[in-house]
Structure formats: structure tokens, C-alpha cells
Coordinates of C-alpha atoms and ligand atoms in Angstrom, one line a residue:
M593 CA -68.3 -141.6 73.4
T594 CA -67.3 -137.9 72.9
E595 CA -68.5 -135.5 75.5
A596 CA -68.5 -131.7 75.6
V597 CA -69.3 -128.9 78.1
L598 CA -70.8 -125.8 76.6
L599 CA -70.5 -122.6 78.6
V600 CA -73.8 -120.7 78.3
G601 CA -74.1 -118.9 81.7
G602 CA -72.6 -115.5 81.1
K603 CA -74.6 -112.3 81.3
G604 CA -73.7 -111.1 77.8
T605 CA -73.4 -107.5 78.9
R606 CA -71.8 -106.4 75.7
L607 CA -74.8 -107.5 73.8
Q608 CA -77.4 -105.6 75.8
P609 CA -80.2 -104.8 75.5
L610 CA -80.8 -108.0 73.5
T611 CA -79.6 -110.1 76.4
I612 CA -81.9 -108.5 79.0
N613 CA -84.7 -111.0 78.3
T614 CA -82.7 -113.6 76.4
P615 CA -79.3 -115.2 77.3
K616 CA -76.8 -114.6 74.6
P617 CA -76.7 -118.2 73.3
M618 CA -80.5 -118.0 72.8
V619 CA -80.5 -114.9 70.7
P620 CA -81.4 -116.0 67.2
A621 CA -78.7 -115.9 64.5
A622 CA -79.8 -116.9 61.0
G623 CA -83.2 -117.8 62.3
V624 CA -82.5 -120.1 65.3
P625 CA -80.9 -119.6 68.7
F626 CA -77.2 -119.3 68.2
L627 CA -76.7 -122.3 70.5
A628 CA -78.5 -124.5 67.9
H629 CA -75.7 -123.9 65.5
Q630 CA -73.1 -124.9 68.1
L631 CA -75.0 -128.1 68.9
A632 CA -75.4 -128.9 65.2
R633 CA -71.7 -128.4 64.7
A634 CA -70.8 -130.5 67.8
R635 CA -73.0 -133.3 66.6
A636 CA -71.5 -133.2 63.1
A637 CA -68.1 -133.6 64.8
G638 CA -69.2 -136.8 66.5
V639 CA -70.1 -135.3 70.0
D640 CA -73.0 -137.3 71.5
H641 CA -73.4 -135.8 74.9
V642 CA -73.3 -132.1 75.8
V643 CA -73.5 -130.7 79.2
L644 CA -74.9 -127.1 79.2
A645 CA -73.4 -125.1 82.0
T646 CA -76.1 -122.5 82.7
S647 CA -76.5 -119.7 85.2
Y648 CA -77.9 -116.3 83.9
L649 CA -81.6 -116.9 82.7
A650 CA -80.9 -120.6 83.1
E651 CA -84.6 -121.5 82.9
V652 CA -85.0 -120.7 79.2
F653 CA -82.7 -123.3 77.7
E654 CA -84.5 -126.6 78.6
P655 CA -88.0 -125.6 77.3
Y656 CA -86.4 -125.0 73.8
F657 CA -83.8 -127.8 73.6
G658 CA -85.3 -130.5 75.9
D659 CA -83.3 -133.6 76.2
G660 CA -81.6 -132.8 72.9
S661 CA -83.2 -135.8 71.0
A662 CA -84.8 -133.4 68.5
H663 CA -81.3 -132.1 67.8
G664 CA -79.7 -135.6 67.6
I665 CA -77.7 -135.2 70.7
R666 CA -78.0 -136.0 74.4
L667 CA -78.3 -132.8 76.6
T668 CA -77.8 -132.5 80.3
Y669 CA -78.3 -129.2 82.2
V670 CA -76.1 -128.1 85.1
T671 CA -77.1 -124.8 86.7
E672 CA -74.9 -122.7 89.0
D673 CA -76.9 -120.9 91.8
E674 CA -74.2 -118.2 91.7
P675 CA -72.2 -117.7 88.5
L676 CA -68.9 -119.6 89.0
G677 CA -67.0 -118.0 86.1
T678 CA -65.7 -120.0 83.2
G679 CA -63.4 -122.4 85.2
G680 CA -65.9 -122.9 88.0
A681 CA -68.7 -123.6 85.4
I682 CA -66.5 -126.3 83.7
R683 CA -65.8 -127.9 87.1
S684 CA -69.5 -127.9 88.1
A685 CA -70.6 -129.3 84.7
A686 CA -68.2 -132.1 85.0
R687 CA -70.5 -133.8 87.6
A688 CA -72.7 -134.8 84.6
L689 CA -69.9 -136.3 82.5
S690 CA -69.2 -140.0 82.1
A691 CA -65.6 -139.4 80.9
R692 CA -62.9 -141.3 82.9
P693 CA -59.8 -139.5 84.3
G694 CA -57.7 -139.8 81.2
D695 CA -60.4 -139.2 78.7
P696 CA -60.6 -136.0 76.6
V697 CA -63.5 -133.6 77.2
L698 CA -64.3 -130.8 74.8
V699 CA -65.2 -127.4 76.2
F700 CA -66.8 -124.6 74.1
N701 CA -67.5 -121.0 74.9
G702 CA -71.1 -120.4 74.0
D703 CA -70.5 -117.3 71.9
I704 CA -68.0 -118.5 69.3
L705 CA -68.8 -119.3 65.7
T706 CA -66.0 -121.3 64.1
G707 CA -65.3 -123.6 61.2
L708 CA -62.7 -125.5 63.3
D709 CA -62.2 -129.1 62.5
I710 CA -63.1 -130.5 65.9
P711 CA -62.1 -134.2 65.3
D712 CA -58.7 -132.9 64.2
L713 CA -58.3 -130.9 67.5
L714 CA -59.1 -134.1 69.4
L715 CA -56.5 -136.0 67.4
R716 CA -53.8 -133.4 68.0
H717 CA -54.6 -133.5 71.7
E718 CA -54.1 -137.2 71.8
R719 CA -50.9 -137.0 69.7
A720 CA -49.4 -134.3 71.9
Q721 CA -50.4 -136.2 75.1
A722 CA -51.5 -132.8 76.4
D723 CA -53.2 -131.9 79.7
V724 CA -55.2 -129.2 77.8
T725 CA -55.3 -128.4 74.1
L726 CA -56.4 -125.0 73.1
H727 CA -57.7 -123.8 69.7
L728 CA -55.9 -120.6 68.8
T729 CA -56.7 -118.2 66.1
R730 CA -54.8 -115.2 64.6
V731 CA -56.4 -111.8 64.8
A732 CA -55.2 -108.4 63.4
D733 CA -55.8 -106.6 66.7
P734 CA -55.3 -108.9 69.6
R735 CA -55.7 -106.3 72.4
A736 CA -59.3 -107.4 73.3
F737 CA -58.3 -111.1 73.6
G738 CA -56.2 -113.5 75.6
L739 CA -52.8 -113.8 74.0
V740 CA -51.3 -117.3 73.8
P741 CA -47.7 -117.6 72.4
T742 CA -46.4 -121.1 71.6
D743 CA -43.1 -122.6 70.8
A744 CA -42.3 -124.5 67.5
T745 CA -43.9 -127.7 68.8
G746 CA -47.1 -126.0 69.9
R747 CA -46.3 -125.9 73.6
V748 CA -48.0 -122.9 75.2
L749 CA -45.5 -120.5 76.7
A750 CA -47.7 -117.9 78.5
F751 CA -51.1 -116.4 78.9
T752 CA -51.7 -112.6 78.7
E753 CA -55.3 -111.7 79.1
K754 CA -56.4 -108.5 77.3
P755 CA -52.9 -106.9 77.2
R756 CA -52.7 -103.2 78.2
H757 CA -49.1 -102.4 77.3
P758 CA -47.6 -102.6 73.7
D759 CA -44.7 -104.7 75.1
E760 CA -47.2 -107.4 76.1
I761 CA -48.3 -108.0 72.5
V762 CA -45.8 -110.7 71.7
T763 CA -48.1 -112.7 69.3
D764 CA -51.2 -112.4 67.2
Q765 CA -52.4 -115.9 68.4
V766 CA -55.4 -115.6 70.7
N767 CA -57.5 -118.0 72.8
A768 CA -60.3 -119.0 70.5
G769 CA -62.6 -120.3 73.2
C770 CA -62.5 -124.1 72.4
Y771 CA -60.5 -126.5 74.5
V772 CA -59.9 -130.2 75.0
F773 CA -59.3 -131.0 78.7
R774 CA -58.0 -134.2 80.1
R775 CA -60.9 -135.1 82.5
Q776 CA -58.7 -135.2 85.6
V777 CA -57.5 -131.6 84.9
I778 CA -61.1 -130.5 85.2
D779 CA -61.4 -132.3 88.5
G780 CA -58.5 -130.3 89.9
I781 CA -60.3 -126.9 89.5
P782 CA -61.6 -125.6 92.8
D783 CA -65.4 -126.4 93.2
D784 CA -66.3 -123.9 96.0
R785 CA -65.7 -120.5 94.4
P786 CA -65.7 -118.6 91.1
V787 CA -62.7 -119.4 88.9
S788 CA -61.7 -117.9 85.6
V789 CA -60.1 -120.6 83.3
E790 CA -58.3 -117.9 81.3
R791 CA -57.0 -115.9 84.2
E792 CA -56.4 -118.6 86.9
T793 CA -56.6 -122.2 85.7
F794 CA -54.4 -121.9 82.5
P795 CA -51.7 -119.7 84.1
G796 CA -51.7 -122.0 87.2
L797 CA -51.4 -125.2 85.1
L798 CA -48.4 -123.6 83.2
A799 CA -46.7 -122.6 86.4
D800 CA -47.1 -126.2 87.7
G801 CA -45.4 -127.6 84.5
A802 CA -48.5 -129.0 82.9
L803 CA -48.4 -129.5 79.1
L804 CA -50.7 -127.0 77.4
H805 CA -50.8 -127.5 73.7
G806 CA -51.9 -124.8 71.2
V807 CA -53.4 -125.6 67.8
V808 CA -53.4 -122.5 65.5
D809 CA -56.1 -122.8 63.0
G810 CA -57.0 -120.4 60.2
S811 CA -60.6 -121.5 59.6
Y812 CA -63.6 -119.1 60.1
W813 CA -63.7 -117.7 63.6
L814 CA -65.8 -115.0 65.2
D815 CA -66.5 -114.0 68.8
L816 CA -70.2 -113.0 68.9
G817 CA -69.8 -110.9 72.1
R818 CA -70.5 -107.5 70.5
P819 CA -73.5 -106.5 68.4
A820 CA -71.5 -105.8 65.3
S821 CA -69.9 -109.3 65.3
F822 CA -73.3 -111.0 66.2
V823 CA -74.9 -109.4 63.1
Q824 CA -71.9 -110.4 61.0
A825 CA -72.1 -114.0 62.2
S826 CA -75.8 -114.2 61.4
A827 CA -75.2 -112.8 57.9
D828 CA -72.3 -115.2 57.3
L829 CA -74.5 -118.1 58.3
V830 CA -77.3 -117.0 56.1
R831 CA -74.9 -116.6 53.1
G832 CA -73.2 -119.9 53.7
I833 CA -69.8 -118.2 54.3
V834 CA -69.7 -120.5 57.4
R835 CA -71.8 -123.6 57.2
S836 CA -74.2 -124.7 59.9
P837 CA -76.7 -127.6 59.5
A838 CA -79.1 -125.7 61.7
V839 CA -79.8 -122.8 59.3
P840 CA -83.4 -123.3 58.3
G841 CA -82.9 -122.8 54.6
E842 CA -80.4 -122.9 51.7
P843 CA -77.5 -120.4 51.6
G844 CA -78.5 -117.1 49.9
E845 CA -78.5 -113.4 50.2
Y846 CA -81.4 -113.4 52.7
L847 CA -83.5 -115.7 54.8
V848 CA -87.2 -115.1 55.4
L849 CA -88.8 -117.3 58.1
P850 CA -92.3 -118.8 57.7
G851 CA -95.0 -116.3 58.8
A852 CA -93.0 -113.2 57.9
H853 CA -94.3 -110.8 55.3
V854 CA -92.1 -108.8 52.9
E855 CA -93.7 -106.4 50.5
R856 CA -92.7 -106.9 46.9
G857 CA -91.1 -103.4 46.7
A858 CA -88.8 -104.1 49.7
R859 CA -85.1 -105.0 49.2
L860 CA -83.3 -107.6 51.3
G861 CA -79.7 -108.6 51.0
G862 CA -76.3 -109.1 52.6
G863 CA -77.4 -112.1 54.7
T864 CA -80.4 -110.4 56.3
V865 CA -82.7 -112.6 58.3
V866 CA -86.4 -111.7 58.8
G867 CA -88.0 -113.5 61.7
A868 CA -91.3 -115.3 62.0
G869 CA -94.3 -112.9 61.9
A870 CA -92.0 -109.9 61.1
R871 CA -93.1 -107.4 58.4
V872 CA -91.0 -105.4 55.9
G873 CA -92.8 -102.6 54.1
D874 CA -92.7 -101.3 50.6
G875 CA -89.5 -99.6 49.5
A876 CA -87.6 -100.6 52.7
D877 CA -84.0 -101.7 52.2
V878 CA -82.6 -104.2 54.8
Q879 CA -79.0 -105.3 54.3
G880 CA -76.8 -107.6 56.5
S881 CA -79.2 -107.3 59.5
V882 CA -81.1 -109.4 62.0
V883 CA -84.9 -108.6 62.2
L884 CA -86.3 -110.7 65.0
D885 CA -89.7 -112.3 65.3
G886 CA -92.7 -110.0 65.1
A887 CA -90.6 -106.8 64.3
R888 CA -91.9 -104.3 61.8
I889 CA -89.8 -102.3 59.3
E890 CA -92.0 -99.7 57.8
A891 CA -92.0 -98.4 54.2
G892 CA -88.9 -96.7 53.0
A893 CA -86.8 -97.5 56.1
Q894 CA -83.1 -98.3 55.5
V895 CA -81.6 -100.8 57.8
R896 CA -77.9 -101.9 57.6
A897 CA -75.8 -104.1 59.9
S898 CA -78.4 -103.7 62.6
M899 CA -80.4 -105.8 65.0
V900 CA -84.1 -105.1 65.4
G901 CA -85.5 -106.8 68.5
T902 CA -88.6 -108.9 68.9
G903 CA -91.8 -107.0 68.3
A904 CA -89.9 -103.7 67.7
R905 CA -91.1 -101.2 65.1
V906 CA -88.8 -99.1 62.9
G907 CA -90.8 -96.2 61.4
P908 CA -91.1 -95.1 57.8
R909 CA -87.9 -93.7 56.2
T910 CA -85.9 -94.2 59.4
V911 CA -82.3 -95.1 58.9
L912 CA -80.5 -97.6 61.0
D913 CA -76.8 -98.3 60.5
G914 CA -74.9 -100.4 63.1
A915 CA -77.8 -100.0 65.6
V916 CA -79.4 -102.3 68.1
I917 CA -83.1 -101.8 68.7
G918 CA -84.3 -103.5 71.9
D919 CA -87.4 -105.7 72.1
H920 CA -90.7 -103.9 71.7
S921 CA -89.2 -100.5 71.1
E922 CA -91.0 -98.0 68.8
I923 CA -88.9 -95.9 66.6
G924 CA -90.9 -93.2 64.8
A925 CA -90.5 -92.0 61.3
D926 CA -87.5 -90.1 59.8
N927 CA -85.0 -90.9 62.6
E928 CA -81.3 -91.7 61.9
L929 CA -79.5 -94.0 64.3
R930 CA -75.9 -95.0 63.4
E931 CA -72.5 -95.9 64.9
G932 CA -73.4 -98.3 67.6
A933 CA -76.6 -96.7 68.7
R934 CA -78.5 -98.9 71.2
I935 CA -82.1 -98.4 72.1
W936 CA -83.3 -100.0 75.4
C937 CA -86.2 -102.5 75.3
G938 CA -89.6 -100.8 75.3
T939 CA -88.3 -97.3 74.4
A940 CA -90.5 -95.0 72.3
I941 CA -88.7 -92.5 70.1
P942 CA -91.0 -89.8 68.4
D943 CA -90.8 -89.0 64.7
A944 CA -87.7 -87.2 63.5
A945 CA -86.2 -86.9 67.0
I946 CA -82.7 -88.3 66.4
R947 CA -80.0 -87.9 63.7
F948 CA -76.7 -89.7 63.6
S949 CA -76.3 -90.0 67.4
A950 CA -75.4 -93.0 69.4
V951 CA -78.0 -93.5 72.2
Ligands
GTP1046 P1 -70.0 -110.2 78.5 O1 -70.7 -110.0 79.7 O2 -70.5 -109.4 77.3 O3 -68.5 -110.2 78.6 O4 -70.3 -111.7 78.0 P2 -70.3 -113.1 78.8 O5 -71.1 -113.0 80.0 O6 -70.8 -114.2 77.9 O7 -68.8 -113.4 79.1 P3 -67.6 -114.0 78.3 O8 -67.8 -113.7 76.8 O9 -66.3 -113.7 78.9 O10 -67.9 -115.6 78.5 C1 -67.3 -116.6 77.7 C2 -68.3 -117.8 77.7 O11 -68.4 -118.3 79.1 C3 -69.7 -117.4 77.3 O12 -70.2 -118.5 76.6 C4 -70.5 -117.3 78.6 O13 -71.8 -117.7 78.5 C5 -69.7 -118.2 79.5 N1 -69.7 -117.8 80.9 C6 -69.1 -116.7 81.4 N2 -69.2 -116.7 82.8 C7 -69.9 -117.8 83.1 C8 -70.3 -118.3 84.4 O14 -70.1 -117.7 85.5 N3 -71.0 -119.5 84.4 C9 -71.3 -120.1 83.2 N4 -72.0 -121.3 83.3 N5 -70.9 -119.7 82.0 C10 -70.2 -118.5 82.0

């Protein structure tokens, strides 16, 4: 039996306002909650039991995923009363695992989309006889990540979380948010207080001489923490650039969910998804964007690399480029919202009130 812990309890502050009513892993990407893609990928890798470590908006997961049988996987929910951080959450979730002390346990951050070969990671963990094996990926600008240099054998040498000084940038290998833990290592994490696995557990294990093994992998990898990367991930799933068995349709330039209505004169592309009950008007152009259920894009609007929240309305001829429109907001005609503009849920913006600004 292969078991995994999925960390889904974070507040997702960088993705606000879409995470005000919905926890980040439940925000739809390519037509289904992002978590559905992770579960499908885990299942395809042979994982048969997943413990969901919930905290923020914990109550919304179970009504959707139930016991997991509809997704071909057994799901157990463990909820922290107070958020325990990444390490504390792993420790708390371990209560629900059957794994014995020496068995491997997979741990996934809930906001990572990757084409990683999970069975291969497990194999490398066994071969290295590691205490913890970490998936590492190379990024062009590692400053926003946890740096993890390794030696020629893959042994982890250090952890530098979000380096501030140029001298600290000793590698482009970063923590990719997927681990294999030996079960007994999880049991060593304190269970009575918040713990960060990145800032406390891993550096502590290194200092104690544990074997932490890094596996650098060049497959698709994206951290969905920010709106721009969330939109990108959704578009890549729709287009089949990264494959997920949970996408409700064949790969293509757009995905329109049942119950949506797109006027014949509208243009969709770049991996756009149009949610159930949403409407796209005549002459509207929607590229590389996520239009959530019940949203309306009026005639002649131009939408690019943006997220339009549930039930929101984008007025005629309004331009969105890299914008996030919160649920049930009303954007009037002839506005122009670019460069990371975010509109809070339920906001009403009159016609022609905004040009180019970030809100
Ligand atoms: P930001 O607030 O935007 O940084 O997002 P986040 O809250 O998701 O934090 P971060 O991206 O650092 O978290 C990495 C993963 O761990 C995500 O999948 C979170 O859901 C999860 N996570 C973070 N903190 C906790 C926690 O206290 N409890 C649980 N169960 N999961 C957590």
C-alpha cells in the first residue's frame, strides 16, 4: 500500500480574493478543483490512501470528495483546530496512516502542479536509504523559493529559505514541495505546536546527521501560489502541456463546461476554461484565462491571462490583462484592468471608471 499526505490547510493569501470563500486547492483549474488533479495524479502513481491535512475552510473538502471512492482513492480527513504549519500538519495527519516506522510516506504541498514521476521518486528514496527524499526543481530566479544544494550523490547539504542576500544563492535547485518521508521521521516532529517543515524540520534533521536525499527532476513544475501561475497552470492543463486524468475533456485550445454559453462571434483560446453556467458575449476575446461558474463576459470584452470569479460580470468592451476579479463583482463597460489588478469579491465598478491601474 502506498500512502500520501496532502497539505491543503494554508490560507492562500497570495491568491486572494479567490481564496476568501474557497481554499486554494478547491479553486477550479481546467474545470475541476485543483485538488482533483493532484488526487488523479497520485492515484495514477499507485497511491491508494491519501490523508488530507485541512485547516482553513476545512469543511468544504469532504462534501466534494467524500470518501474518495468516486475518484478511485481512499480519502481520510484530519483537521487542525489551529493551523500547525507544514510540519505540524504532516505530524497531525500521520495519525491516520497505516504505514509502519520504516515505510515510505509521500507528502505533497497542495498547490504544486508537476509531471514528476512519483514511482521513480519512491524508488530513489529506497535506493538511497534516505530519511527524507525531496523533489527538487531548477528555476531561473530562485529568490522566492527554498534553496537546496546537494553533493554529487544527491545528499542535501543545506536549506536556505527565500534567500535575501546574493551570496546565499548558491544553487538554482529549489524545494519543489513533494517529499518521501520515512514514517518514523514524521513521528519525530513535535505534535503540540506549529512547525515549519522547510524552516525547522529539514534544517534540524540535517544538523542531526540525518540523510536527506535530493532528486533533481526537469519535468513540468509550477507553484500555483500566485494568480499568474494559477492561470498558467489551468491553461497548461487545458492544452495538455501537462496531463491530468481529471481534466473533463480532450486537450485543446479551450474548454467549455456543460451549461456554459459562448456566442458564435466570441473567440476563445490559449487554454481558456469557461465554467458551468458562464456566458461569453458576441465579439468577446478570452485568451489563457479562467472564467469560473456563472460568470459573464459581455460583448466585445477582451480578457487575457485573468481569473474571473464565480458569478462575476465583466462589462462590454472592458479589457482585463493579468487581472483577478473576485466572486460576484460587477465591472462596468469600457474599463481597463491590467498588471496584477485585483478586484475584491462583490465590488461594483461603474462604466469607464478605471484605465490601466492595479486595484
Ligand atoms: P500563501 O498564504 O499564499 O503563502 O499560501 P499557503 O497558505 O498555501 O502557504 P504555502 O504556499 O506556504 O503552503 C504550502 C502548502 O502547505 C499548501 O498546500 C498549504 O495549503 C499547506 N499549508 C500551509 N500551512 C498549513 C497549515 O498550517 N496546515 C495545513 N494543514 N496545511 C498548511
